[in-house]
Structure formats: C-alpha cells, structure tokens
PDB file of N, CA, C and O in Angstrom:
ATOM      1  N   UNK A  67      65.712 -28.622 -38.435  1.00 83.00           N
ATOM      2  CA  UNK A  67      64.425 -28.721 -39.091  1.00 83.00           C
ATOM      3  C   UNK A  67      64.682 -28.935 -40.585  1.00 83.00           C
ATOM      4  O   UNK A  67      65.450 -28.199 -41.184  1.00 83.00           O
ATOM      5  N   UNK A  68      64.025 -29.932 -41.151  1.00 89.00           N
ATOM      6  CA  UNK A  68      64.222 -30.168 -42.584  1.00 89.00           C
ATOM      7  C   UNK A  68      63.307 -29.236 -43.395  1.00 89.00           C
ATOM      8  O   UNK A  68      62.465 -28.526 -42.841  1.00 89.00           O
ATOM      9  N   UNK A  69      63.479 -29.277 -44.697  1.00 89.00           N
ATOM     10  CA  UNK A  69      62.743 -28.367 -45.588  1.00 89.00           C
ATOM     11  C   UNK A  69      61.223 -28.548 -45.484  1.00 89.00           C
ATOM     12  O   UNK A  69      60.474 -27.564 -45.462  1.00 89.00           O
ATOM     13  N   UNK A  70      60.766 -29.786 -45.402  1.00 90.00           N
ATOM     14  CA  UNK A  70      59.328 -30.049 -45.295  1.00 90.00           C
ATOM     15  C   UNK A  70      58.756 -29.525 -43.980  1.00 90.00           C
ATOM     16  O   UNK A  70      57.664 -28.957 -43.948  1.00 90.00           O
ATOM     17  N   UNK A  71      59.493 -29.702 -42.903  1.00 92.00           N
ATOM     18  CA  UNK A  71      59.046 -29.204 -41.609  1.00 92.00           C
ATOM     19  C   UNK A  71      58.972 -27.675 -41.619  1.00 92.00           C
ATOM     20  O   UNK A  71      58.038 -27.090 -41.077  1.00 92.00           O
ATOM     21  N   UNK A  72      59.976 -27.049 -42.241  1.00 92.00           N
ATOM     22  CA  UNK A  72      59.983 -25.593 -42.306  1.00 92.00           C
ATOM     23  C   UNK A  72      58.830 -25.088 -43.166  1.00 92.00           C
ATOM     24  O   UNK A  72      58.149 -24.118 -42.800  1.00 92.00           O
ATOM     25  N   UNK A  73      58.561 -25.741 -44.271  1.00 93.00           N
ATOM     26  CA  UNK A  73      57.423 -25.359 -45.122  1.00 93.00           C
ATOM     27  C   UNK A  73      56.114 -25.490 -44.351  1.00 93.00           C
ATOM     28  O   UNK A  73      55.231 -24.633 -44.467  1.00 93.00           O
ATOM     29  N   UNK A  74      55.990 -26.544 -43.558  1.00 94.00           N
ATOM     30  CA  UNK A  74      54.789 -26.734 -42.745  1.00 94.00           C
ATOM     31  C   UNK A  74      54.669 -25.625 -41.699  1.00 94.00           C
ATOM     32  O   UNK A  74      53.566 -25.127 -41.434  1.00 94.00           O
ATOM     33  N   UNK A  75      55.792 -25.205 -41.140  1.00 93.00           N
ATOM     34  CA  UNK A  75      55.788 -24.122 -40.155  1.00 93.00           C
ATOM     35  C   UNK A  75      55.299 -22.829 -40.806  1.00 93.00           C
ATOM     36  O   UNK A  75      54.468 -22.112 -40.246  1.00 93.00           O
ATOM     37  N   UNK A  76      55.775 -22.530 -41.996  1.00 94.00           N
ATOM     38  CA  UNK A  76      55.324 -21.336 -42.708  1.00 94.00           C
ATOM     39  C   UNK A  76      53.833 -21.429 -43.032  1.00 94.00           C
ATOM     40  O   UNK A  76      53.116 -20.426 -42.950  1.00 94.00           O
ATOM     41  N   UNK A  77      53.381 -22.620 -43.365  1.00 95.00           N
ATOM     42  CA  UNK A  77      51.965 -22.819 -43.700  1.00 95.00           C
ATOM     43  C   UNK A  77      51.060 -22.568 -42.494  1.00 95.00           C
ATOM     44  O   UNK A  77      49.888 -22.241 -42.660  1.00 95.00           O
ATOM     45  N   UNK A  78      51.597 -22.692 -41.302  1.00 95.00           N
ATOM     46  CA  UNK A  78      50.840 -22.410 -40.083  1.00 95.00           C
ATOM     47  C   UNK A  78      50.919 -20.923 -39.737  1.00 95.00           C
ATOM     48  O   UNK A  78      49.934 -20.328 -39.303  1.00 95.00           O
ATOM     49  N   UNK A  79      52.066 -20.312 -39.943  1.00 96.00           N
ATOM     50  CA  UNK A  79      52.279 -18.917 -39.549  1.00 96.00           C
ATOM     51  C   UNK A  79      51.654 -17.898 -40.497  1.00 96.00           C
ATOM     52  O   UNK A  79      51.112 -16.884 -40.054  1.00 96.00           O
ATOM     53  N   UNK A  80      51.747 -18.133 -41.785  1.00 97.00           N
ATOM     54  CA  UNK A  80      51.363 -17.107 -42.764  1.00 97.00           C
ATOM     55  C   UNK A  80      49.856 -16.830 -42.821  1.00 97.00           C
ATOM     56  O   UNK A  80      49.462 -15.657 -42.842  1.00 97.00           O
ATOM     57  N   UNK A  81      48.970 -17.824 -42.850  1.00 97.00           N
ATOM     58  CA  UNK A  81      47.536 -17.510 -42.970  1.00 97.00           C
ATOM     59  C   UNK A  81      46.979 -16.545 -41.919  1.00 97.00           C
ATOM     60  O   UNK A  81      46.236 -15.624 -42.276  1.00 97.00           O
ATOM     61  N   UNK A  82      47.337 -16.686 -40.624  1.00 98.00           N
ATOM     62  CA  UNK A  82      46.815 -15.703 -39.666  1.00 98.00           C
ATOM     63  C   UNK A  82      47.344 -14.281 -39.917  1.00 98.00           C
ATOM     64  O   UNK A  82      46.645 -13.303 -39.642  1.00 98.00           O
ATOM     65  N   UNK A  83      48.550 -14.180 -40.423  1.00 97.00           N
ATOM     66  CA  UNK A  83      49.108 -12.860 -40.752  1.00 97.00           C
ATOM     67  C   UNK A  83      48.322 -12.251 -41.906  1.00 97.00           C
ATOM     68  O   UNK A  83      47.924 -11.082 -41.853  1.00 97.00           O
ATOM     69  N   UNK A  84      48.064 -13.046 -42.923  1.00 97.00           N
ATOM     70  CA  UNK A  84      47.286 -12.575 -44.079  1.00 97.00           C
ATOM     71  C   UNK A  84      45.886 -12.148 -43.618  1.00 97.00           C
ATOM     72  O   UNK A  84      45.378 -11.105 -44.028  1.00 97.00           O
ATOM     73  N   UNK A  85      45.284 -12.945 -42.751  1.00 97.00           N
ATOM     74  CA  UNK A  85      43.951 -12.619 -42.241  1.00 97.00           C
ATOM     75  C   UNK A  85      43.951 -11.264 -41.544  1.00 97.00           C
ATOM     76  O   UNK A  85      43.055 -10.446 -41.741  1.00 97.00           O
ATOM     77  N   UNK A  86      44.963 -11.001 -40.724  1.00 97.00           N
ATOM     78  CA  UNK A  86      45.065  -9.729 -40.027  1.00 97.00           C
ATOM     79  C   UNK A  86      45.258  -8.580 -41.011  1.00 97.00           C
ATOM     80  O   UNK A  86      44.683  -7.503 -40.824  1.00 97.00           O
ATOM     81  N   UNK A  87      46.047  -8.796 -42.042  1.00 97.00           N
ATOM     82  CA  UNK A  87      46.249  -7.757 -43.055  1.00 97.00           C
ATOM     83  C   UNK A  87      44.920  -7.419 -43.723  1.00 97.00           C
ATOM     84  O   UNK A  87      44.576  -6.247 -43.893  1.00 97.00           O
ATOM     85  N   UNK A  88      44.157  -8.446 -44.094  1.00 97.00           N
ATOM     86  CA  UNK A  88      42.854  -8.242 -44.734  1.00 97.00           C
ATOM     87  C   UNK A  88      41.919  -7.472 -43.797  1.00 97.00           C
ATOM     88  O   UNK A  88      41.265  -6.509 -44.205  1.00 97.00           O
ATOM     89  N   UNK A  89      41.866  -7.891 -42.534  1.00 96.00           N
ATOM     90  CA  UNK A  89      40.976  -7.250 -41.560  1.00 96.00           C
ATOM     91  C   UNK A  89      41.316  -5.778 -41.324  1.00 96.00           C
ATOM     92  O   UNK A  89      40.430  -4.957 -41.148  1.00 96.00           O
ATOM     93  N   UNK A  90      42.595  -5.460 -41.300  1.00 94.00           N
ATOM     94  CA  UNK A  90      43.027  -4.128 -40.875  1.00 94.00           C
ATOM     95  C   UNK A  90      43.450  -3.199 -42.004  1.00 94.00           C
ATOM     96  O   UNK A  90      43.721  -2.026 -41.739  1.00 94.00           O
ATOM     97  N   UNK A  91      43.509  -3.705 -43.220  1.00 92.00           N
ATOM     98  CA  UNK A  91      44.021  -2.877 -44.310  1.00 92.00           C
ATOM     99  C   UNK A  91      43.013  -2.627 -45.423  1.00 92.00           C
ATOM    100  O   UNK A  91      43.339  -2.011 -46.416  1.00 92.00           O
ATOM    101  N   UNK A  92      41.812  -3.169 -45.280  1.00 89.00           N
ATOM    102  CA  UNK A  92      40.781  -2.970 -46.298  1.00 89.00           C
ATOM    103  C   UNK A  92      41.243  -3.391 -47.696  1.00 89.00           C
ATOM    104  O   UNK A  92      41.052  -2.675 -48.674  1.00 89.00           O
ATOM    105  N   UNK A  93      41.901  -4.551 -47.761  1.00 93.00           N
ATOM    106  CA  UNK A  93      42.294  -5.143 -49.042  1.00 93.00           C
ATOM    107  C   UNK A  93      41.775  -6.572 -49.082  1.00 93.00           C
ATOM    108  O   UNK A  93      41.494  -7.171 -48.045  1.00 93.00           O
ATOM    109  N   UNK A  94      41.658  -7.114 -50.291  1.00 95.00           N
ATOM    110  CA  UNK A  94      41.196  -8.495 -50.403  1.00 95.00           C
ATOM    111  C   UNK A  94      42.358  -9.468 -50.158  1.00 95.00           C
ATOM    112  O   UNK A  94      43.509  -9.064 -50.029  1.00 95.00           O
ATOM    113  N   UNK A  95      42.009 -10.756 -50.093  1.00 95.00           N
ATOM    114  CA  UNK A  95      43.011 -11.791 -49.820  1.00 95.00           C
ATOM    115  C   UNK A  95      44.169 -11.749 -50.804  1.00 95.00           C
ATOM    116  O   UNK A  95      45.329 -11.833 -50.404  1.00 95.00           O
ATOM    117  N   UNK A  96      43.858 -11.660 -52.088  1.00 97.00           N
ATOM    118  CA  UNK A  96      44.914 -11.688 -53.106  1.00 97.00           C
ATOM    119  C   UNK A  96      45.898 -10.541 -52.938  1.00 97.00           C
ATOM    120  O   UNK A  96      47.112 -10.727 -53.042  1.00 97.00           O
ATOM    121  N   UNK A  97      45.380  -9.354 -52.670  1.00 96.00           N
ATOM    122  CA  UNK A  97      46.238  -8.183 -52.494  1.00 96.00           C
ATOM    123  C   UNK A  97      47.071  -8.334 -51.217  1.00 96.00           C
ATOM    124  O   UNK A  97      48.259  -8.005 -51.199  1.00 96.00           O
ATOM    125  N   UNK A  98      46.452  -8.822 -50.154  1.00 96.00           N
ATOM    126  CA  UNK A  98      47.167  -9.018 -48.893  1.00 96.00           C
ATOM    127  C   UNK A  98      48.294 -10.040 -49.057  1.00 96.00           C
ATOM    128  O   UNK A  98      49.411  -9.820 -48.582  1.00 96.00           O
ATOM    129  N   UNK A  99      47.995 -11.124 -49.737  1.00 97.00           N
ATOM    130  CA  UNK A  99      49.003 -12.160 -49.980  1.00 97.00           C
ATOM    131  C   UNK A  99      50.153 -11.584 -50.793  1.00 97.00           C
ATOM    132  O   UNK A  99      51.326 -11.756 -50.455  1.00 97.00           O
ATOM    133  N   UNK A 100      49.817 -10.882 -51.868  1.00 97.00           N
ATOM    134  CA  UNK A 100      50.840 -10.290 -52.727  1.00 97.00           C
ATOM    135  C   UNK A 100      51.728  -9.326 -51.952  1.00 97.00           C
ATOM    136  O   UNK A 100      52.954  -9.379 -52.036  1.00 97.00           O
ATOM    137  N   UNK A 101      51.121  -8.456 -51.177  1.00 96.00           N
ATOM    138  CA  UNK A 101      51.890  -7.468 -50.408  1.00 96.00           C
ATOM    139  C   UNK A 101      52.791  -8.145 -49.378  1.00 96.00           C
ATOM    140  O   UNK A 101      53.948  -7.761 -49.203  1.00 96.00           O
ATOM    141  N   UNK A 102      52.246  -9.129 -48.677  1.00 97.00           N
ATOM    142  CA  UNK A 102      53.051  -9.790 -47.654  1.00 97.00           C
ATOM    143  C   UNK A 102      54.215 -10.551 -48.277  1.00 97.00           C
ATOM    144  O   UNK A 102      55.343 -10.467 -47.797  1.00 97.00           O
ATOM    145  N   UNK A 103      53.942 -11.277 -49.358  1.00 97.00           N
ATOM    146  CA  UNK A 103      55.008 -12.052 -49.987  1.00 97.00           C
ATOM    147  C   UNK A 103      56.090 -11.169 -50.609  1.00 97.00           C
ATOM    148  O   UNK A 103      57.206 -11.626 -50.824  1.00 97.00           O
ATOM    149  N   UNK A 104      55.782  -9.916 -50.881  1.00 97.00           N
ATOM    150  CA  UNK A 104      56.779  -8.993 -51.434  1.00 97.00           C
ATOM    151  C   UNK A 104      57.525  -8.217 -50.341  1.00 97.00           C
ATOM    152  O   UNK A 104      58.448  -7.456 -50.642  1.00 97.00           O
ATOM    153  N   UNK A 105      57.144  -8.441 -49.096  1.00 97.00           N
ATOM    154  CA  UNK A 105      57.748  -7.681 -48.006  1.00 97.00           C
ATOM    155  C   UNK A 105      59.136  -8.210 -47.643  1.00 97.00           C
ATOM    156  O   UNK A 105      59.471  -9.370 -47.876  1.00 97.00           O
ATOM    157  N   UNK A 106      59.907  -7.307 -47.055  1.00 97.00           N
ATOM    158  CA  UNK A 106      61.221  -7.677 -46.542  1.00 97.00           C
ATOM    159  C   UNK A 106      61.056  -8.707 -45.420  1.00 97.00           C
ATOM    160  O   UNK A 106      61.844  -9.644 -45.304  1.00 97.00           O
ATOM    161  N   UNK A 107      60.002  -8.531 -44.608  1.00 97.00           N
ATOM    162  CA  UNK A 107      59.753  -9.462 -43.502  1.00 97.00           C
ATOM    163  C   UNK A 107      59.548 -10.883 -44.021  1.00 97.00           C
ATOM    164  O   UNK A 107      60.139 -11.827 -43.496  1.00 97.00           O
ATOM    165  N   UNK A 108      58.724 -11.044 -45.068  1.00 97.00           N
ATOM    166  CA  UNK A 108      58.488 -12.395 -45.582  1.00 97.00           C
ATOM    167  C   UNK A 108      59.773 -12.989 -46.149  1.00 97.00           C
ATOM    168  O   UNK A 108      60.057 -14.173 -45.950  1.00 97.00           O
ATOM    169  N   UNK A 109      60.548 -12.164 -46.830  1.00 97.00           N
ATOM    170  CA  UNK A 109      61.822 -12.666 -47.380  1.00 97.00           C
ATOM    171  C   UNK A 109      62.683 -13.216 -46.256  1.00 97.00           C
ATOM    172  O   UNK A 109      63.270 -14.293 -46.381  1.00 97.00           O
ATOM    173  N   UNK A 110      62.732 -12.483 -45.164  1.00 96.00           N
ATOM    174  CA  UNK A 110      63.541 -12.940 -44.036  1.00 96.00           C
ATOM    175  C   UNK A 110      62.884 -14.134 -43.331  1.00 96.00           C
ATOM    176  O   UNK A 110      63.562 -15.079 -42.942  1.00 96.00           O
ATOM    177  N   UNK A 111      61.563 -14.092 -43.167  1.00 96.00           N
ATOM    178  CA  UNK A 111      60.838 -15.196 -42.542  1.00 96.00           C
ATOM    179  C   UNK A 111      61.029 -16.499 -43.307  1.00 96.00           C
ATOM    180  O   UNK A 111      61.150 -17.571 -42.713  1.00 96.00           O
ATOM    181  N   UNK A 112      61.084 -16.417 -44.615  1.00 96.00           N
ATOM    182  CA  UNK A 112      61.208 -17.627 -45.436  1.00 96.00           C
ATOM    183  C   UNK A 112      62.632 -18.201 -45.442  1.00 96.00           C
ATOM    184  O   UNK A 112      62.872 -19.251 -46.018  1.00 96.00           O
ATOM    185  N   UNK A 113      63.547 -17.520 -44.779  1.00 95.00           N
ATOM    186  CA  UNK A 113      64.902 -18.026 -44.590  1.00 95.00           C
ATOM    187  C   UNK A 113      64.969 -18.623 -43.183  1.00 95.00           C
ATOM    188  O   UNK A 113      64.938 -17.895 -42.194  1.00 95.00           O
ATOM    189  N   UNK A 114      65.029 -19.925 -43.116  1.00 94.00           N
ATOM    190  CA  UNK A 114      64.973 -20.602 -41.817  1.00 94.00           C
ATOM    191  C   UNK A 114      66.022 -20.076 -40.843  1.00 94.00           C
ATOM    192  O   UNK A 114      65.775 -19.947 -39.649  1.00 94.00           O
ATOM    193  N   UNK A 115      67.191 -19.728 -41.354  1.00 94.00           N
ATOM    194  CA  UNK A 115      68.276 -19.297 -40.470  1.00 94.00           C
ATOM    195  C   UNK A 115      67.995 -17.972 -39.770  1.00 94.00           C
ATOM    196  O   UNK A 115      68.644 -17.640 -38.781  1.00 94.00           O
ATOM    197  N   UNK A 116      66.999 -17.220 -40.243  1.00 93.00           N
ATOM    198  CA  UNK A 116      66.646 -15.957 -39.586  1.00 93.00           C
ATOM    199  C   UNK A 116      66.001 -16.191 -38.224  1.00 93.00           C
ATOM    200  O   UNK A 116      65.996 -15.307 -37.374  1.00 93.00           O
ATOM    201  N   UNK A 117      65.427 -17.363 -38.044  1.00 92.00           N
ATOM    202  CA  UNK A 117      64.731 -17.750 -36.814  1.00 92.00           C
ATOM    203  C   UNK A 117      63.486 -16.904 -36.530  1.00 92.00           C
ATOM    204  O   UNK A 117      62.940 -16.945 -35.435  1.00 92.00           O
ATOM    205  N   UNK A 118      63.014 -16.136 -37.520  1.00 94.00           N
ATOM    206  CA  UNK A 118      61.786 -15.367 -37.321  1.00 94.00           C
ATOM    207  C   UNK A 118      60.582 -16.269 -37.079  1.00 94.00           C
ATOM    208  O   UNK A 118      59.604 -15.850 -36.472  1.00 94.00           O
ATOM    209  N   UNK A 119      60.659 -17.508 -37.533  1.00 93.00           N
ATOM    210  CA  UNK A 119      59.549 -18.433 -37.362  1.00 93.00           C
ATOM    211  C   UNK A 119      59.324 -18.768 -35.886  1.00 93.00           C
ATOM    212  O   UNK A 119      58.295 -19.331 -35.530  1.00 93.00           O
ATOM    213  N   UNK A 120      60.231 -18.368 -35.017  1.00 92.00           N
ATOM    214  CA  UNK A 120      60.031 -18.556 -33.580  1.00 92.00           C
ATOM    215  C   UNK A 120      58.939 -17.633 -33.034  1.00 92.00           C
ATOM    216  O   UNK A 120      58.358 -17.908 -31.999  1.00 92.00           O
ATOM    217  N   UNK A 121      58.693 -16.524 -33.725  1.00 94.00           N
ATOM    218  CA  UNK A 121      57.691 -15.571 -33.272  1.00 94.00           C
ATOM    219  C   UNK A 121      56.298 -16.013 -33.717  1.00 94.00           C
ATOM    220  O   UNK A 121      56.137 -16.675 -34.728  1.00 94.00           O
ATOM    221  N   UNK A 122      55.292 -15.592 -32.974  1.00 94.00           N
ATOM    222  CA  UNK A 122      53.916 -15.919 -33.317  1.00 94.00           C
ATOM    223  C   UNK A 122      53.379 -15.005 -34.408  1.00 94.00           C
ATOM    224  O   UNK A 122      53.975 -13.972 -34.732  1.00 94.00           O
ATOM    225  N   UNK A 123      52.234 -15.377 -34.985  1.00 96.00           N
ATOM    226  CA  UNK A 123      51.645 -14.592 -36.062  1.00 96.00           C
ATOM    227  C   UNK A 123      51.376 -13.128 -35.693  1.00 96.00           C
ATOM    228  O   UNK A 123      51.589 -12.235 -36.507  1.00 96.00           O
ATOM    229  N   UNK A 124      50.932 -12.867 -34.454  1.00 96.00           N
ATOM    230  CA  UNK A 124      50.639 -11.477 -34.077  1.00 96.00           C
ATOM    231  C   UNK A 124      51.909 -10.636 -34.009  1.00 96.00           C
ATOM    232  O   UNK A 124      51.924  -9.483 -34.427  1.00 96.00           O
ATOM    233  N   UNK A 125      52.962 -11.213 -33.490  1.00 95.00           N
ATOM    234  CA  UNK A 125      54.243 -10.500 -33.443  1.00 95.00           C
ATOM    235  C   UNK A 125      54.739 -10.228 -34.851  1.00 95.00           C
ATOM    236  O   UNK A 125      55.192  -9.118 -35.166  1.00 95.00           O
ATOM    237  N   UNK A 126      54.634 -11.224 -35.717  1.00 97.00           N
ATOM    238  CA  UNK A 126      55.077 -11.058 -37.102  1.00 97.00           C
ATOM    239  C   UNK A 126      54.215 -10.019 -37.824  1.00 97.00           C
ATOM    240  O   UNK A 126      54.723  -9.215 -38.609  1.00 97.00           O
ATOM    241  N   UNK A 127      52.913 -10.015 -37.541  1.00 97.00           N
ATOM    242  CA  UNK A 127      52.035  -9.010 -38.145  1.00 97.00           C
ATOM    243  C   UNK A 127      52.458  -7.604 -37.702  1.00 97.00           C
ATOM    244  O   UNK A 127      52.513  -6.676 -38.516  1.00 97.00           O
ATOM    245  N   UNK A 128      52.753  -7.447 -36.434  1.00 96.00           N
ATOM    246  CA  UNK A 128      53.204  -6.153 -35.921  1.00 96.00           C
ATOM    247  C   UNK A 128      54.510  -5.735 -36.603  1.00 96.00           C
ATOM    248  O   UNK A 128      54.683  -4.560 -36.959  1.00 96.00           O
ATOM    249  N   UNK A 129      55.400  -6.671 -36.786  1.00 97.00           N
ATOM    250  CA  UNK A 129      56.658  -6.369 -37.481  1.00 97.00           C
ATOM    251  C   UNK A 129      56.378  -5.955 -38.926  1.00 97.00           C
ATOM    252  O   UNK A 129      57.006  -5.029 -39.456  1.00 97.00           O
ATOM    253  N   UNK A 130      55.419  -6.626 -39.570  1.00 97.00           N
ATOM    254  CA  UNK A 130      55.035  -6.275 -40.940  1.00 97.00           C
ATOM    255  C   UNK A 130      54.475  -4.853 -40.981  1.00 97.00           C
ATOM    256  O   UNK A 130      54.832  -4.055 -41.854  1.00 97.00           O
ATOM    257  N   UNK A 131      53.616  -4.523 -40.025  1.00 96.00           N
ATOM    258  CA  UNK A 131      53.058  -3.171 -39.965  1.00 96.00           C
ATOM    259  C   UNK A 131      54.162  -2.132 -39.771  1.00 96.00           C
ATOM    260  O   UNK A 131      54.138  -1.072 -40.399  1.00 96.00           O
ATOM    261  N   UNK A 132      55.121  -2.440 -38.918  1.00 96.00           N
ATOM    262  CA  UNK A 132      56.258  -1.535 -38.724  1.00 96.00           C
ATOM    263  C   UNK A 132      57.019  -1.330 -40.029  1.00 96.00           C
ATOM    264  O   UNK A 132      57.414  -0.211 -40.357  1.00 96.00           O
ATOM    265  N   UNK A 133      57.203  -2.425 -40.774  1.00 97.00           N
ATOM    266  CA  UNK A 133      57.889  -2.311 -42.064  1.00 97.00           C
ATOM    267  C   UNK A 133      57.110  -1.393 -43.012  1.00 97.00           C
ATOM    268  O   UNK A 133      57.713  -0.556 -43.699  1.00 97.00           O
ATOM    269  N   UNK A 134      55.802  -1.540 -43.046  1.00 95.00           N
ATOM    270  CA  UNK A 134      54.990  -0.685 -43.917  1.00 95.00           C
ATOM    271  C   UNK A 134      55.097   0.785 -43.528  1.00 95.00           C
ATOM    272  O   UNK A 134      55.181   1.663 -44.384  1.00 95.00           O
ATOM    273  N   UNK A 135      55.084   1.056 -42.238  1.00 95.00           N
ATOM    274  CA  UNK A 135      55.076   2.432 -41.754  1.00 95.00           C
ATOM    275  C   UNK A 135      56.444   3.104 -41.783  1.00 95.00           C
ATOM    276  O   UNK A 135      56.539   4.302 -42.051  1.00 95.00           O
ATOM    277  N   UNK A 136      57.486   2.336 -41.499  1.00 96.00           N
ATOM    278  CA  UNK A 136      58.811   2.943 -41.351  1.00 96.00           C
ATOM    279  C   UNK A 136      59.861   2.430 -42.332  1.00 96.00           C
ATOM    280  O   UNK A 136      60.943   2.991 -42.412  1.00 96.00           O
ATOM    281  N   UNK A 137      59.540   1.336 -43.013  1.00 95.00           N
ATOM    282  CA  UNK A 137      60.516   0.740 -43.920  1.00 95.00           C
ATOM    283  C   UNK A 137      61.418  -0.275 -43.243  1.00 95.00           C
ATOM    284  O   UNK A 137      62.255  -0.897 -43.891  1.00 95.00           O
ATOM    285  N   UNK A 138      61.249  -0.429 -41.930  1.00 95.00           N
ATOM    286  CA  UNK A 138      62.054  -1.422 -41.213  1.00 95.00           C
ATOM    287  C   UNK A 138      61.266  -1.923 -40.002  1.00 95.00           C
ATOM    288  O   UNK A 138      60.164  -1.453 -39.720  1.00 95.00           O
ATOM    289  N   UNK A 139      61.838  -2.861 -39.290  1.00 93.00           N
ATOM    290  CA  UNK A 139      61.198  -3.412 -38.096  1.00 93.00           C
ATOM    291  C   UNK A 139      62.283  -3.826 -37.125  1.00 93.00           C
ATOM    292  O   UNK A 139      63.423  -4.071 -37.507  1.00 93.00           O
ATOM    293  N   UNK A 140      61.909  -3.856 -35.868  1.00 92.00           N
ATOM    294  CA  UNK A 140      62.818  -4.305 -34.821  1.00 92.00           C
ATOM    295  C   UNK A 140      62.451  -5.720 -34.419  1.00 92.00           C
ATOM    296  O   UNK A 140      61.285  -6.109 -34.495  1.00 92.00           O
ATOM    297  N   UNK A 141      63.445  -6.440 -33.953  1.00 90.00           N
ATOM    298  CA  UNK A 141      63.190  -7.778 -33.429  1.00 90.00           C
ATOM    299  C   UNK A 141      62.737  -7.638 -31.984  1.00 90.00           C
ATOM    300  O   UNK A 141      63.434  -7.016 -31.182  1.00 90.00           O
ATOM    301  N   UNK A 142      61.577  -8.191 -31.661  1.00 86.00           N
ATOM    302  CA  UNK A 142      61.118  -8.100 -30.266  1.00 86.00           C
ATOM    303  C   UNK A 142      62.040  -8.908 -29.349  1.00 86.00           C
ATOM    304  O   UNK A 142      62.606  -9.923 -29.772  1.00 86.00           O
ATOM    305  N   UNK A 143      62.162  -8.455 -28.131  1.00 79.00           N
ATOM    306  CA  UNK A 143      62.918  -9.217 -27.157  1.00 79.00           C
ATOM    307  C   UNK A 143      62.060 -10.382 -26.712  1.00 79.00           C
ATOM    308  O   UNK A 143      60.870 -10.227 -26.463  1.00 79.00           O
ATOM    309  N   UNK A 144      62.675 -11.534 -26.618  1.00 63.00           N
ATOM    310  CA  UNK A 144      61.928 -12.709 -26.181  1.00 63.00           C
ATOM    311  C   UNK A 144      61.919 -12.765 -24.664  1.00 63.00           C
ATOM    312  O   UNK A 144      62.903 -12.456 -24.012  1.00 63.00           O
ATOM    313  N   UNK A 145      60.778 -13.145 -24.123  1.00 45.00           N
ATOM    314  CA  UNK A 145      60.669 -13.289 -22.676  1.00 45.00           C
ATOM    315  C   UNK A 145      61.323 -14.599 -22.246  1.00 45.00           C
ATOM    316  O   UNK A 145      61.199 -15.618 -22.919  1.00 45.00           O
ATOM    317  N   UNK A 146      61.992 -14.548 -21.162  1.00 42.00           N
ATOM    318  CA  UNK A 146      62.641 -15.758 -20.639  1.00 42.00           C
ATOM    319  C   UNK A 146      62.017 -16.193 -19.358  1.00 42.00           C
ATOM    320  O   UNK A 146      61.473 -15.480 -18.617  1.00 42.00           O
TER     321      UNK A 146
END
C-alpha cells in the first residue's frame, strides 16, 4: 500500500472512531480528535506496519477505550 492509499484508509477509519468517542464520552469533536490523536493507539494505527488498519472502527474504538481505562490494549484475535 502506498502512502496515499494508507492516508485514505486512515481517513475512512478515524471519523467513526471519533464519532463514537463523542457519543460515549460527553466531549465535543475537537476534544475527541485531540484525545484520539494523542493516544498510543493512534500512534500505532498511523504506522502502516502495525497492521492495525486491518481492524474495523468498532474494534479500534474498543481498543482505545481499553487504553483509556488500563493504559494498554490487547490485539483482538482475528476470525478465520
């Protein structure tokens, strides 16, 4: 995947995650965006080699919530 394709993938994945943060955390869009972009999960997600972009927005949101609650997150097992 080239850089433009990866950027497009992030542009599809991130908005639903931000929306879920806003809905469930009682914060506005700007605060949700800021918090997500400062997270360890986003840092890893933005590195294509992490392959986190294979997961859907809901899975990534759950991982983000785990990071907030515990300081870390587990990688879900993929169904085969």
